Short mmCIF file of C-alpha atoms in Angstrom, two decimals:
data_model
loop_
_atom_site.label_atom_id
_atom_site.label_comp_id
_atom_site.label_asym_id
_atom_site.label_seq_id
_atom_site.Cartn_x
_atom_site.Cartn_y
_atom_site.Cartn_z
CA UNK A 1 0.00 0.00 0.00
CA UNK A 2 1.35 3.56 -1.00
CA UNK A 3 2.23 5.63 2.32
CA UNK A 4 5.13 7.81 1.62
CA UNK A 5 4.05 9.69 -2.08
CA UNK A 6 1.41 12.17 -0.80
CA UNK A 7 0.56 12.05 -4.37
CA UNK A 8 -0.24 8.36 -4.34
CA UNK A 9 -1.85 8.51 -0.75
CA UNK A 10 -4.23 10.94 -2.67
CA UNK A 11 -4.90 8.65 -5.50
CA UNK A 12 -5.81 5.46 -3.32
CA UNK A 13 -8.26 7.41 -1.38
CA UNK A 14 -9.92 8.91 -5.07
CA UNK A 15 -9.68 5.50 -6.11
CA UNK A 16 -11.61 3.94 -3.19
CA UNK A 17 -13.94 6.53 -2.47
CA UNK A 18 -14.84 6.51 -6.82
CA UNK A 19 -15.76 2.06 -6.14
CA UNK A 20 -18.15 3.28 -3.08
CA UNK A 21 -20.33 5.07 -5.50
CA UNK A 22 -20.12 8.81 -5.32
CA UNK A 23 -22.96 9.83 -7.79
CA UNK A 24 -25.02 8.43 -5.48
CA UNK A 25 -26.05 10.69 -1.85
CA UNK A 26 -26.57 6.84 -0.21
CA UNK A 27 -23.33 4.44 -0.04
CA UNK A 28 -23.97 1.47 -2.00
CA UNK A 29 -22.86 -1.63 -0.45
CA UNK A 30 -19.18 -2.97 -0.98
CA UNK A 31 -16.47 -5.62 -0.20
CA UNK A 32 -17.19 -4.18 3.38
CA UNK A 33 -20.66 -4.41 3.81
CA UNK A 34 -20.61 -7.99 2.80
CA UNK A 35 -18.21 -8.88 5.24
CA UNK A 36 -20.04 -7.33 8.25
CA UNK A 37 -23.03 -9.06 6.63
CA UNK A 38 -21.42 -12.27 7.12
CA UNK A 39 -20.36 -11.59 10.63
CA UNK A 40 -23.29 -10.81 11.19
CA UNK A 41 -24.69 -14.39 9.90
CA UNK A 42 -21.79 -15.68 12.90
CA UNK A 43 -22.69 -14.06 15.79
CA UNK A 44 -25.74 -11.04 15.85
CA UNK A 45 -28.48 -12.14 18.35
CA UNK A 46 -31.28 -10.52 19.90
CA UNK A 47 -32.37 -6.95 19.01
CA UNK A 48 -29.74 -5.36 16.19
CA UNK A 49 -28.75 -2.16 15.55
CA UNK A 50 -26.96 -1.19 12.63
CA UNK A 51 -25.55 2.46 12.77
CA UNK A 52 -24.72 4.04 9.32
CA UNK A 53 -26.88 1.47 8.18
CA UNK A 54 -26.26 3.40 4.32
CA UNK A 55 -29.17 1.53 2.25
CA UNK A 56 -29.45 -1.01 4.78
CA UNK A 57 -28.67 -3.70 2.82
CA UNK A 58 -26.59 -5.36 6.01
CA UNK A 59 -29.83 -4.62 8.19
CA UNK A 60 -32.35 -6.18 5.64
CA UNK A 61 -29.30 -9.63 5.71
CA UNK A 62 -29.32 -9.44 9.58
CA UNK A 63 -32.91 -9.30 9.99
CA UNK A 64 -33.75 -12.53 8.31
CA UNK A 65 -31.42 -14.30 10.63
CA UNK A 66 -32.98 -16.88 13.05
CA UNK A 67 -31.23 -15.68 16.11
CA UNK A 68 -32.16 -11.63 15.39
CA UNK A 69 -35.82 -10.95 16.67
CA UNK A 70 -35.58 -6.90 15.39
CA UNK A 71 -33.38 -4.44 13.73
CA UNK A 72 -33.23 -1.10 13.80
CA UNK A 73 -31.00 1.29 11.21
CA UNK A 74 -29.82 4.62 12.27
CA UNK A 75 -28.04 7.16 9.88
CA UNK A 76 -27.73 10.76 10.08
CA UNK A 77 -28.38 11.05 6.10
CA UNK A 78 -31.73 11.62 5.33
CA UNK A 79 -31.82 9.70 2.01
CA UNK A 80 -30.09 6.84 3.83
CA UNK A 81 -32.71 6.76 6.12
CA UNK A 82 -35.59 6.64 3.40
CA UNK A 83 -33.40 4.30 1.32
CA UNK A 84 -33.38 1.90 4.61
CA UNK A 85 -37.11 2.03 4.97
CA UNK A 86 -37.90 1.09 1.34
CA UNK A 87 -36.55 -2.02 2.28
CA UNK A 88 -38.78 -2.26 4.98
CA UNK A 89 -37.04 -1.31 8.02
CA UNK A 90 -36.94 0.45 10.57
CA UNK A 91 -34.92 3.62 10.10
CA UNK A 92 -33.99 6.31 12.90
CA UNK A 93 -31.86 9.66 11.53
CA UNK A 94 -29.52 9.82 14.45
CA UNK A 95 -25.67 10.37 15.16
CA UNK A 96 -24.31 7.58 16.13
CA UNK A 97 -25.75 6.10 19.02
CA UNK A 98 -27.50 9.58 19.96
CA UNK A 99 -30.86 8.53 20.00
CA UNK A 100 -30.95 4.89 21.72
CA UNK A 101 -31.64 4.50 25.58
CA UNK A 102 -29.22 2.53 27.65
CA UNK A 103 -29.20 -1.21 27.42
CA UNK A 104 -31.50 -1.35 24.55
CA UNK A 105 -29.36 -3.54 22.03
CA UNK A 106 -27.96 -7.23 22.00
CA UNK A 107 -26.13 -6.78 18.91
CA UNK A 108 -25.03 -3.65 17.26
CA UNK A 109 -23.43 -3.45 14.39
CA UNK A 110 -21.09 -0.74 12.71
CA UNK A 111 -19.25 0.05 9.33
CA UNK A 112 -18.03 3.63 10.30
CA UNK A 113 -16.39 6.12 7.44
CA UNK A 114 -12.79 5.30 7.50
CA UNK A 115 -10.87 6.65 4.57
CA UNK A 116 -8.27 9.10 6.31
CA UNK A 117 -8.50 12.63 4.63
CA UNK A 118 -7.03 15.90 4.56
CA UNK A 119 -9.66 18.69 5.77
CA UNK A 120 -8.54 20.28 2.80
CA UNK A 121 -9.66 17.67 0.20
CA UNK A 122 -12.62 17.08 2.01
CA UNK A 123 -16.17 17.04 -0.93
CA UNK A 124 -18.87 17.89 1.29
CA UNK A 125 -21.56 16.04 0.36
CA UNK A 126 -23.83 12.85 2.07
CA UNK A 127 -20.92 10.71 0.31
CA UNK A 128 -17.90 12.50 2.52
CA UNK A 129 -20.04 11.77 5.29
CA UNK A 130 -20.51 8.03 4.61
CA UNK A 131 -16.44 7.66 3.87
CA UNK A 132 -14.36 10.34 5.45
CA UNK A 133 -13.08 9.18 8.42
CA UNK A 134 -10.99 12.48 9.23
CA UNK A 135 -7.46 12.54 9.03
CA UNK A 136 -7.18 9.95 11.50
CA UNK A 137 -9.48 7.43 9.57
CA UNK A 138 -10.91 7.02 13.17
CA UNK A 139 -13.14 10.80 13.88
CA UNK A 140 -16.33 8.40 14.03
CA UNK A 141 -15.01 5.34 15.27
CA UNK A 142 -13.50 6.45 18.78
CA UNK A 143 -16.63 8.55 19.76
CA UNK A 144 -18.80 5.09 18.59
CA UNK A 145 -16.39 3.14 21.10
CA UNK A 146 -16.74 5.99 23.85
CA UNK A 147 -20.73 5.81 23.99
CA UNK A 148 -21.42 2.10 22.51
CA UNK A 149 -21.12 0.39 25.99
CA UNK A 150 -24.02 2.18 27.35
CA UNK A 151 -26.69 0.85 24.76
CA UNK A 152 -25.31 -2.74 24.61
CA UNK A 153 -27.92 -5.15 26.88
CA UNK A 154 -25.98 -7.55 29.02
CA UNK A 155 -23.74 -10.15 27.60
CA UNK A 156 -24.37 -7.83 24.13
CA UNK A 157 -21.77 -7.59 21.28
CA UNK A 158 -20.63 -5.47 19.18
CA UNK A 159 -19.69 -6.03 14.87
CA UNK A 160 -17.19 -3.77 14.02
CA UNK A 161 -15.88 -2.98 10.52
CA UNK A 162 -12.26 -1.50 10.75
CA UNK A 163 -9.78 -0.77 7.78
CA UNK A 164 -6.31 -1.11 7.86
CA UNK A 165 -6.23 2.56 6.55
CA UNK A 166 -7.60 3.76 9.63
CA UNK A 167 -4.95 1.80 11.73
CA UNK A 168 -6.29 -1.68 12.77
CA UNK A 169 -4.00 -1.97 16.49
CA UNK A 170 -4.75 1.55 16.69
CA UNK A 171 -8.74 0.42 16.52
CA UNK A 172 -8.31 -2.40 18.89
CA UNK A 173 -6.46 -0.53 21.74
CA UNK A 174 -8.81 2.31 21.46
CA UNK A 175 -11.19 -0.59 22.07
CA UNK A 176 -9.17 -2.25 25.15
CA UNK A 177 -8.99 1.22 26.62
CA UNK A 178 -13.05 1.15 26.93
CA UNK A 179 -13.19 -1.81 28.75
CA UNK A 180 -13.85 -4.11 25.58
CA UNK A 181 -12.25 -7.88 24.49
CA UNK A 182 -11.90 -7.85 21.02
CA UNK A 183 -12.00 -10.77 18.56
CA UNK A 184 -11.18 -10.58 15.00
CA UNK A 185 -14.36 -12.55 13.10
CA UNK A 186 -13.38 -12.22 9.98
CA UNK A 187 -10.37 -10.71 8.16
CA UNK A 188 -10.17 -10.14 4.11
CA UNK A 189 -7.01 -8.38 2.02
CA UNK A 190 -7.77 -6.32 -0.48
CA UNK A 191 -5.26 -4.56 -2.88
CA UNK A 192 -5.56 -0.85 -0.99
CA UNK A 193 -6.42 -1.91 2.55
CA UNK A 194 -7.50 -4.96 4.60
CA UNK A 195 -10.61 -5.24 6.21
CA UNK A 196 -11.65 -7.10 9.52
CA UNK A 197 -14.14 -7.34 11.69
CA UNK A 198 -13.91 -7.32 15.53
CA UNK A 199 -16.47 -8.97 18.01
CA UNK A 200 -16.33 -6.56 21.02
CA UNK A 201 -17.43 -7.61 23.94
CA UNK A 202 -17.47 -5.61 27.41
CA UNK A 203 -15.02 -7.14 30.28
#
């Protein structure tokens, strides 16, 4: 993977963010999405929540499963939201976990906006806010991890999606420092990043 050509940095990210879709103001589902999807096959239970759920493709997959009795989407993009519900689900426009009382999920499920970028380069549309992850790759996913133990039921669990360009170790002790074990589910290399998912569960 390119890290030391700014130039190249720059073109990975175009080239990434231009396979996610960015004519469209909802992010279609990817190499990602299918992956949570499947970890989400191993080990969602109970009441689901998917935040970001996008179109809510993963939702609609995780709702059919015999061990999920309801799922909820949450998305702070309108058109996400409405995309989500034309699938038949239930949709809330929220940040994050803004919205959700305490203890209210078994399972919840993320795929949070990872590709780092400069503030500079930065598009400003409902697409930016599905992929930028800030400079970091992580502006999302450590506020997520700071708030996601208070919704989680007892014995509850956590699906997150984590790229390698927003520092997987980095991810995981984030994670540790919240009180979390983490367990990697399922792990997949792609040519500009690899992509795992981590089972998080609270200590």
């Amino acid at each position: 993977m390119p890290s030391d050509d700014g130039g190249s940095e720059r073109t990975t990210r175009e080239e990434l963010a231009a396979r996610r879709g960015l004519g469209d103001p909802v992010y279609a589902p990817a190499e990602d999405s299918g992956l949570l999807a499947t970890a989400a096959e191993r080990r969602a239970h109970g009441v689901a929540l998917e935040v970001g759920t996008g179109s809510g493709w993963v939702a609609e997959r995780t709702a059919a499963l015999e061990d999920v009795s309801r799922v909820i989407g949450s998305d702070v993009n309108p058109h996400a939201c409405r995309r989500a519900r034309e699938r038949g689900l239930e949709a809330v426009r929220t940040d994050l976990l803004d919205a959700f009382r305490d203890g209210a999920f078994d399972t919840v499920l993320f795929n949070p906006p990872y590709l780092p970028t400069d503030p500079d380069a930065e598009w400003d549309d409902w697409q930016e806010a599905a992929l930028s992850g800030g400079e970091s790759g992580r502006e999302l996913i450590e506020p997520f991890l700071d708030d996601v133990a208070r919704v989680l039921a007892p014995s509850g669990t956590v699906l997150l999606l984590v790229s390698s360009l927003a520092g997987f170790a980095d991810v995981v002790a984030y994670a540790v420092e919240r009180g979390f074990d983490a367990e990697t589910v399922l792990e997949e290399s792609f040519p500009y990043e690899t992509l795992s998912v981590l089972a998080l569960e609270e200590r």
